[in-house]
Amino acid sequence: MGRQAVVFNRSLAEMAKVLNSPVTAGEKLLALVQSASRALGVRGCSLMLLDAKKRKLIHAATYGLSDRYVRGGLVDVDKSLPEIMEGKTALVVDAASDPRVQFAEMARQERIASIIAVPVSCGGNVVGSLRAYNRIRREFTEAEEEYLVTVSNLLASVLESSGAPVAEGAAASKGRAQGGRPVARSPIKRVSFAHPSEEEFARLLDFYQIEWVYEPRSFMLEWEGDKVTEMFTPDFYLPALDLYIEMTTLKPGLTSEKNRKVRRLRELYPDTKIKLLARRDYDRLVAKYGHGPLAGAKTEGVGRILFSADQIQTRVRQLAKEISRDYQGRRILLVGVLRGMLCFMADLMRFLEVPADVDFMALSYFGGDDGGEAVRITKDLDIRPNGRHVLLVEDIVDTGMPLSYVLAHLEADRPASLAVCTLLDKRVRRLTDVPLAYIGFEVPDEFLVGYGLDYREEYRNLPFIALVKQEVKKEEAASQPGASQPGGGQSGQKEDPR
Ligand code: IMP
Ligand code: MG
């Protein structure tokens, strides 16, 4: 046996051992990629997987590549080695000049000269690719390709048994690559979530059409020499935000351990954005849509007043002044998403010194009767935004998910300009990246009512903004399922939440 054959044999033996050990799927993927990279003697290797929409490839398990490269390397399926999606091996001898390499400059900076990629297929569908990156320009041998194909099959079997996102329908990836009709995705059915709350969260993201990947990547946290002793696999990755989300809903006791890991991750990978979604935050989030333990919570009336009627009026006047100055000589189209913004809109428009049209739209909401699987516009604008200066007026921006949907909808009609004015900004809860041009007040992560904001259609007509009085302390509510705390319940399941 030649030297290389011995090396490949050893590597495959090492892999077999890992596959038969009690570690997580993410750890298996990482160990396989690492072993392959060493056996091939290349700069690094990466398992790239299709995202939920099958448009992008995401580095799911990598070895030897810089964090910068991995984060920046979200590539378009049809722009990066497209033959992979047809189930073929792709060989790039010179990454600097090959048109199939989407980010040639980044490859150059990473000192990647050549690439070999083989498809990774589950149940006959391409779900991603295994790539090896070399520092020097060279061809790869047939033996190397065969070895990579074997590793790809091993990776696929890990993916299949862990239920990681897998393409749906035989023609899914091919259809898209050949310009055919995109096949409807249904990743939730195929992903085996560790906890029902993760599945519900995925549905919520799906509802607002926010792209996500479940457990996309493991981060190495601790080493002993060559051996990785601690790893961390965040639950979700939101590609549009380049944000990882770790849900600590399983056992509240594990939260401190997770916090430690997240701290370590931030130390080691300072450019990686990660957000912890704790049980309480999660309960509040879904309670707003009438789900979870906090959904049916009773209130004990209105609590502390955050902003008096006078304070609100003063701030609204200031905002109107700023807006009037910025839009001088133009006519604004004020757009409101029903119904929370009604007091704010009514006051703001009266203080504006520029001409303004007003129109409204409404959305279906998560878990609502007319909700379905994805958010829908239940009432569209009567005035077309095309060519107009659109100012979206919001009561409060919380997660920002409905807002980002509305913005995309308005953007599609090519307004001359598009900006957002919100009275309240609950920034700590943001899950999407929405640009806010005008902000009245930044508010804490508490449920607020009054001046148009409701809790289950209650308290909208209060002239001030106040907290809802809580029956139990937050800490208790967090650890007691079913505890009575209004959390984020904004309305019942039956009514429209706005
Ligand atoms: P987001 O989608 O999470 O940004 O928030 C969407 C909607 O939820 C807002 O437009 C409000 O109607 C409602 N909402 C969010 N937070 C509160 C609150 O504290 N009180 C009342 N309604 C809220
Ligand atoms: Mg609203």
Coordinates of N, CA and C and ligand atoms in Angstrom, one line a residue, residues 208 285 288-289 337 339-340 394-403 426 429-430 446-449 453-455 488 490 497-498, ligand 1:
Y208 N -42.7 34.4 9.6 CA -42.3 35.8 9.2 C -41.2 35.7 8.1
L285 N -42.3 35.9 24.1 CA -42.3 36.0 22.7 C -43.6 35.3 22.1
K288 N -47.2 36.5 23.1 CA -47.7 37.6 22.3 C -48.7 37.1 21.2
Y289 N -48.4 35.8 20.8 CA -49.3 35.2 19.8 C -50.2 34.2 20.4
V337 N -49.4 50.2 10.3 CA -49.9 48.8 10.4 C -50.8 48.7 11.6
R339 N -53.2 47.8 14.7 CA -53.9 48.9 15.1 C -53.2 49.8 16.1
G340 N -52.1 49.2 16.7 CA -51.4 49.9 17.8 C -51.0 51.3 17.6
E394 N -44.8 53.3 13.3 CA -45.1 52.1 14.2 C -45.3 52.6 15.6
D395 N -46.1 51.8 16.3 CA -46.2 52.1 17.8 C -45.0 51.6 18.5
I396 N -44.6 50.3 18.3 CA -43.5 49.7 19.0 C -42.8 48.7 18.1
V397 N -41.5 48.7 18.1 CA -40.8 47.6 17.4 C -40.1 46.7 18.5
D398 N -40.6 45.5 18.4 CA -40.2 44.5 19.4 C -39.2 43.5 18.8
T399 N -39.6 42.4 18.3 CA -38.7 41.5 17.6 C -38.4 42.1 16.2
G400 N -39.3 42.9 15.6 CA -39.0 43.4 14.3 C -39.4 42.5 13.2
M401 N -39.9 41.3 13.5 CA -40.2 40.4 12.4 C -41.4 40.8 11.5
P402 N -42.5 41.3 12.0 CA -43.6 41.8 11.1 C -43.1 43.0 10.3
L403 N -42.3 43.8 11.0 CA -41.9 45.1 10.4 C -41.0 44.7 9.2
K426 N -38.2 48.6 21.6 CA -37.8 47.6 22.6 C -36.6 46.9 22.0
R429 N -35.0 43.2 22.4 CA -35.7 42.0 21.9 C -35.6 41.8 20.4
R430 N -34.8 42.6 19.8 CA -34.8 42.6 18.3 C -34.2 41.3 17.8
E446 N -40.3 45.1 28.8 CA -41.5 44.9 29.7 C -42.7 45.1 28.8
F447 N -43.9 44.5 29.2 CA -45.1 44.7 28.4 C -45.7 46.0 28.7
L448 N -46.0 46.8 27.6 CA -46.5 48.2 27.8 C -47.9 48.3 27.2
V449 N -48.7 49.1 27.9 CA -50.0 49.4 27.4 C -50.3 50.9 27.4
L453 N -51.5 51.0 22.5 CA -51.0 49.7 22.8 C -52.0 48.9 23.7
D454 N -52.3 47.7 23.4 CA -53.2 46.9 24.1 C -52.6 45.7 24.8
Y455 N -53.3 45.2 25.8 CA -53.1 43.9 26.3 C -54.4 43.2 26.1
G488 N -45.9 38.7 27.3 CA -46.0 39.5 26.2 C -47.4 39.4 25.5
Q490 N -50.4 40.0 23.8 CA -50.9 41.3 23.4 C -52.4 41.2 23.0
P497 N -54.2 40.8 16.7 CA -53.4 41.3 17.8 C -53.2 42.8 17.7
R498 N -53.3 43.4 16.5 CA -53.0 44.8 16.5 C -54.2 45.6 16.6
Ligands
IMP1 P1 -42.7 42.8 16.9 O1 -43.1 42.1 15.8 O2 -42.3 41.8 17.8 O3 -41.7 43.8 16.5 O4 -44.0 43.5 17.4 C1 -45.1 43.5 16.7 C2 -46.3 44.1 17.4 O5 -46.4 43.5 18.7 C3 -46.2 45.6 17.6 O6 -46.5 46.3 16.5 C4 -47.2 45.7 18.7 O7 -48.5 45.8 18.1 C5 -47.1 44.4 19.5 N1 -46.3 44.7 20.7 C6 -45.0 44.4 20.9 N2 -44.6 44.8 22.2 C7 -45.7 45.3 22.8 C8 -46.0 45.8 24.1 O8 -45.1 45.9 24.9 N3 -47.3 46.2 24.3 C9 -48.3 46.1 23.4 N4 -48.1 45.6 22.1 C10 -46.8 45.2 21.8

